[in-house]
Amino acid sequence: MAVAGEGRGRRLKIPGRNSSEGHARLLDRSERGMGLGYRTHVRSGRCAVRVLGVDPGLTRCGMAVVEASSGRRVAMVSVTVVRTPASDDLGLRLHEIHQQAVAVIESESPDVVAVERVFSQHNTKTAMGTAQAAAVVMLAGVQAGLPV
């Protein structure tokens, strides 16, 4: 069964409905359960959620998409590291991170975005850069209508 992202809802193909091919309908957030937009496989009744996990940073920003299904099964979908040169202007670096986050969201259709928080760093400049990188990724998720 296929699920494809479209706007704020997801199209869910339901086999055996109205035709032999199945029919698609748009699910809203309440139907997707707790706002997480999980994918439901109609025949098996199993659920899966696709998560974009982000380890933010200005020089290296890691992004990975995993899909977890019932039974504690987790599969890696994709992984990428966005690298920006320290010599570049801060605005350009943040723009590049944002653009790459948007590209990952568009290509992998995650249901939710999880961004690592900065708990404690002694170097204020590094902590600020990490927080700024986290913010632009969070912005990309919110712009796509995803819970962050």
PDB file of C-alpha atoms in Angstrom:
ATOM      1  CA  MET A   1       0.000   0.000   0.000  1.00  0.00           C
ATOM      2  CA  ALA A   2       1.307   3.457  -0.834  1.00  0.00           C
ATOM      3  CA  VAL A   3       1.273   6.620   1.190  1.00  0.00           C
ATOM      4  CA  ALA A   4       2.383   9.837  -0.449  1.00  0.00           C
ATOM      5  CA  GLY A   5       2.764  13.257   1.114  1.00  0.00           C
ATOM      6  CA  GLU A   6       0.557  16.033  -0.150  1.00  0.00           C
ATOM      7  CA  GLY A   7       0.054  19.314   1.659  1.00  0.00           C
ATOM      8  CA  ARG A   8      -0.748  18.902   5.321  1.00  0.00           C
ATOM      9  CA  GLY A   9      -2.413  15.513   4.929  1.00  0.00           C
ATOM     10  CA  ARG A  10      -1.343  12.215   3.423  1.00  0.00           C
ATOM     11  CA  ARG A  11      -3.010  10.283   0.614  1.00  0.00           C
ATOM     12  CA  LEU A  12      -3.748   6.758   1.719  1.00  0.00           C
ATOM     13  CA  LYS A  13      -4.477   4.065  -0.883  1.00  0.00           C
ATOM     14  CA  ILE A  14      -7.099   1.708   0.433  1.00  0.00           C
ATOM     15  CA  PRO A  15      -7.263  -1.581  -1.522  1.00  0.00           C
ATOM     16  CA  GLY A  16     -10.693  -2.825  -2.513  1.00  0.00           C
ATOM     17  CA  ARG A  17     -12.468   0.496  -2.087  1.00  0.00           C
ATOM     18  CA  ASN A  18     -14.600   1.667  -5.048  1.00  0.00           C
ATOM     19  CA  SER A  19     -12.358  -0.102  -7.569  1.00  0.00           C
ATOM     20  CA  SER A  20      -9.908  -2.941  -7.966  1.00  0.00           C
ATOM     21  CA  GLU A  21      -7.054  -0.412  -7.868  1.00  0.00           C
ATOM     22  CA  GLY A  22      -8.126   1.093  -4.570  1.00  0.00           C
ATOM     23  CA  HIS A  23      -9.033   4.660  -3.856  1.00  0.00           C
ATOM     24  CA  ALA A  24      -7.112   7.456  -2.205  1.00  0.00           C
ATOM     25  CA  ARG A  25      -8.376   9.865   0.412  1.00  0.00           C
ATOM     26  CA  LEU A  26      -6.714  12.649   2.325  1.00  0.00           C
ATOM     27  CA  LEU A  27      -6.141  12.030   6.024  1.00  0.00           C
ATOM     28  CA  ASP A  28      -6.162  15.010   8.363  1.00  0.00           C
ATOM     29  CA  ARG A  29      -4.076  15.230  11.555  1.00  0.00           C
ATOM     30  CA  SER A  30      -6.850  13.844  13.775  1.00  0.00           C
ATOM     31  CA  GLU A  31      -7.106  10.714  11.615  1.00  0.00           C
ATOM     32  CA  ARG A  32      -3.343  10.239  11.661  1.00  0.00           C
ATOM     33  CA  GLY A  33      -3.334  10.033  15.462  1.00  0.00           C
ATOM     34  CA  MET A  34      -1.773  12.339  18.033  1.00  0.00           C
ATOM     35  CA  GLY A  35      -0.532  14.689  15.321  1.00  0.00           C
ATOM     36  CA  LEU A  36       2.369  12.398  14.427  1.00  0.00           C
ATOM     37  CA  GLY A  37       1.107  11.425  10.992  1.00  0.00           C
ATOM     38  CA  TYR A  38       1.917   7.741  11.196  1.00  0.00           C
ATOM     39  CA  ARG A  39       1.424   5.503   8.204  1.00  0.00           C
ATOM     40  CA  THR A  40      -1.202   2.792   8.641  1.00  0.00           C
ATOM     41  CA  HIS A  41      -1.035  -0.342   6.544  1.00  0.00           C
ATOM     42  CA  VAL A  42      -4.701  -1.252   6.129  1.00  0.00           C
ATOM     43  CA  ARG A  43      -4.341  -4.991   5.490  1.00  0.00           C
ATOM     44  CA  SER A  44      -1.931  -5.757   8.323  1.00  0.00           C
ATOM     45  CA  GLY A  45      -3.155  -3.044  10.716  1.00  0.00           C
ATOM     46  CA  ARG A  46       0.494  -2.201  11.451  1.00  0.00           C
ATOM     47  CA  CYS A  47       1.672   1.362  11.893  1.00  0.00           C
ATOM     48  CA  ALA A  48       4.940   3.048  10.980  1.00  0.00           C
ATOM     49  CA  VAL A  49       6.333   6.486  11.648  1.00  0.00           C
ATOM     50  CA  ARG A  50       9.107   8.166   9.667  1.00  0.00           C
ATOM     51  CA  VAL A  51      11.366  10.477  11.685  1.00  0.00           C
ATOM     52  CA  LEU A  52      13.888  13.046  10.472  1.00  0.00           C
ATOM     53  CA  GLY A  53      16.525  13.205  13.201  1.00  0.00           C
ATOM     54  CA  VAL A  54      18.957  16.119  13.181  1.00  0.00           C
ATOM     55  CA  ASP A  55      22.319  16.625  14.911  1.00  0.00           C
ATOM     56  CA  PRO A  56      22.699  20.377  14.317  1.00  0.00           C
ATOM     57  CA  GLY A  57      25.923  22.244  13.684  1.00  0.00           C
ATOM     58  CA  LEU A  58      27.194  25.008  11.435  1.00  0.00           C
ATOM     59  CA  THR A  59      30.235  23.168  10.091  1.00  0.00           C
ATOM     60  CA  ARG A  60      28.591  19.730   9.987  1.00  0.00           C
ATOM     61  CA  CYS A  61      24.838  19.208  10.335  1.00  0.00           C
ATOM     62  CA  GLY A  62      23.787  15.559  10.326  1.00  0.00           C
ATOM     63  CA  MET A  63      20.357  14.531   9.077  1.00  0.00           C
ATOM     64  CA  ALA A  64      18.996  10.981   9.099  1.00  0.00           C
ATOM     65  CA  VAL A  65      15.566   9.593   8.286  1.00  0.00           C
ATOM     66  CA  VAL A  66      14.488   6.382   9.998  1.00  0.00           C
ATOM     67  CA  GLU A  67      11.226   4.486   9.823  1.00  0.00           C
ATOM     68  CA  ALA A  68       9.963   2.695  12.913  1.00  0.00           C
ATOM     69  CA  SER A  69       7.162   0.160  12.715  1.00  0.00           C
ATOM     70  CA  SER A  70       5.324  -1.916  15.280  1.00  0.00           C
ATOM     71  CA  GLY A  71       7.410  -4.600  16.892  1.00  0.00           C
ATOM     72  CA  ARG A  72      10.324  -2.208  17.574  1.00  0.00           C
ATOM     73  CA  ARG A  73      11.591  -2.526  14.035  1.00  0.00           C
ATOM     74  CA  VAL A  74      13.602   0.486  12.867  1.00  0.00           C
ATOM     75  CA  ALA A  75      15.082   0.902   9.407  1.00  0.00           C
ATOM     76  CA  MET A  76      17.459   3.541   8.086  1.00  0.00           C
ATOM     77  CA  VAL A  77      15.922   5.361   5.127  1.00  0.00           C
ATOM     78  CA  SER A  78      18.588   7.971   4.373  1.00  0.00           C
ATOM     79  CA  VAL A  79      21.467   9.865   5.939  1.00  0.00           C
ATOM     80  CA  THR A  80      23.324  13.010   4.935  1.00  0.00           C
ATOM     81  CA  VAL A  81      25.757  15.510   6.395  1.00  0.00           C
ATOM     82  CA  VAL A  82      25.500  19.136   5.342  1.00  0.00           C
ATOM     83  CA  ARG A  83      28.950  20.743   5.424  1.00  0.00           C
ATOM     84  CA  THR A  84      29.478  24.504   5.295  1.00  0.00           C
ATOM     85  CA  PRO A  85      32.899  26.201   5.304  1.00  0.00           C
ATOM     86  CA  ALA A  86      33.711  28.261   8.386  1.00  0.00           C
ATOM     87  CA  SER A  87      35.017  30.980   6.055  1.00  0.00           C
ATOM     88  CA  ASP A  88      31.529  31.562   4.554  1.00  0.00           C
ATOM     89  CA  ASP A  89      29.162  34.243   5.823  1.00  0.00           C
ATOM     90  CA  LEU A  90      26.840  33.061   8.615  1.00  0.00           C
ATOM     91  CA  GLY A  91      23.706  33.853   6.590  1.00  0.00           C
ATOM     92  CA  LEU A  92      24.922  31.765   3.645  1.00  0.00           C
ATOM     93  CA  ARG A  93      25.742  28.848   5.922  1.00  0.00           C
ATOM     94  CA  LEU A  94      22.308  28.931   7.560  1.00  0.00           C
ATOM     95  CA  HIS A  95      20.630  29.233   4.162  1.00  0.00           C
ATOM     96  CA  GLU A  96      22.470  26.145   2.882  1.00  0.00           C
ATOM     97  CA  ILE A  97      21.449  24.113   5.955  1.00  0.00           C
ATOM     98  CA  HIS A  98      17.828  25.241   5.540  1.00  0.00           C
ATOM     99  CA  GLN A  99      17.802  24.387   1.813  1.00  0.00           C
ATOM    100  CA  GLN A 100      19.214  20.909   2.469  1.00  0.00           C
ATOM    101  CA  ALA A 101      16.667  20.297   5.244  1.00  0.00           C
ATOM    102  CA  VAL A 102      13.864  21.297   2.862  1.00  0.00           C
ATOM    103  CA  ALA A 103      15.268  18.922   0.224  1.00  0.00           C
ATOM    104  CA  VAL A 104      15.399  16.001   2.681  1.00  0.00           C
ATOM    105  CA  ILE A 105      11.849  16.702   3.862  1.00  0.00           C
ATOM    106  CA  GLU A 106      10.565  16.845   0.278  1.00  0.00           C
ATOM    107  CA  SER A 107      12.362  13.695  -0.857  1.00  0.00           C
ATOM    108  CA  GLU A 108      11.858  11.463   2.203  1.00  0.00           C
ATOM    109  CA  SER A 109       8.416  12.635   3.486  1.00  0.00           C
ATOM    110  CA  PRO A 110       9.048  12.324   7.238  1.00  0.00           C
ATOM    111  CA  ASP A 111       6.105  12.444   9.641  1.00  0.00           C
ATOM    112  CA  VAL A 112       7.949  14.312  12.389  1.00  0.00           C
ATOM    113  CA  VAL A 113      11.241  16.175  12.930  1.00  0.00           C
ATOM    114  CA  ALA A 114      13.432  15.567  15.998  1.00  0.00           C
ATOM    115  CA  VAL A 115      16.278  18.026  16.622  1.00  0.00           C
ATOM    116  CA  GLU A 116      18.976  17.417  19.218  1.00  0.00           C
ATOM    117  CA  ARG A 117      19.113  20.158  21.840  1.00  0.00           C
ATOM    118  CA  VAL A 118      22.222  21.938  23.011  1.00  0.00           C
ATOM    119  CA  PHE A 119      22.438  21.148  26.728  1.00  0.00           C
ATOM    120  CA  SER A 120      25.728  22.703  27.734  1.00  0.00           C
ATOM    121  CA  GLN A 121      28.739  24.090  25.957  1.00  0.00           C
ATOM    122  CA  HIS A 122      31.487  26.243  27.396  1.00  0.00           C
ATOM    123  CA  ASN A 123      32.118  27.995  24.088  1.00  0.00           C
ATOM    124  CA  THR A 124      29.277  30.511  23.638  1.00  0.00           C
ATOM    125  CA  LYS A 125      30.050  31.084  19.944  1.00  0.00           C
ATOM    126  CA  THR A 126      29.815  27.357  19.196  1.00  0.00           C
ATOM    127  CA  ALA A 127      26.598  27.014  21.206  1.00  0.00           C
ATOM    128  CA  MET A 128      25.015  29.940  19.338  1.00  0.00           C
ATOM    129  CA  GLY A 129      25.962  28.499  15.935  1.00  0.00           C
ATOM    130  CA  THR A 130      24.563  25.101  16.883  1.00  0.00           C
ATOM    131  CA  ALA A 131      21.318  26.693  18.098  1.00  0.00           C
ATOM    132  CA  GLN A 132      21.015  28.745  14.902  1.00  0.00           C
ATOM    133  CA  ALA A 133      21.514  25.641  12.745  1.00  0.00           C
ATOM    134  CA  ALA A 134      18.867  23.832  14.809  1.00  0.00           C
ATOM    135  CA  ALA A 135      16.473  26.754  14.345  1.00  0.00           C
ATOM    136  CA  VAL A 136      16.642  26.760  10.527  1.00  0.00           C
ATOM    137  CA  VAL A 137      16.014  23.001  10.417  1.00  0.00           C
ATOM    138  CA  MET A 138      13.062  23.454  12.777  1.00  0.00           C
ATOM    139  CA  LEU A 139      11.783  26.232  10.501  1.00  0.00           C
ATOM    140  CA  ALA A 140      11.958  23.891   7.496  1.00  0.00           C
ATOM    141  CA  GLY A 141       9.913  21.313   9.392  1.00  0.00           C
ATOM    142  CA  VAL A 142       7.272  23.806  10.464  1.00  0.00           C
ATOM    143  CA  GLN A 143       7.036  25.207   6.933  1.00  0.00           C
ATOM    144  CA  ALA A 144       6.312  21.663   5.731  1.00  0.00           C
ATOM    145  CA  GLY A 145       3.544  21.317   8.312  1.00  0.00           C
ATOM    146  CA  LEU A 146       5.414  18.762  10.421  1.00  0.00           C
ATOM    147  CA  PRO A 147       5.499  18.532  14.216  1.00  0.00           C
ATOM    148  CA  VAL A 148       8.961  19.414  15.532  1.00  0.00           C
TER     149      VAL A 148
END
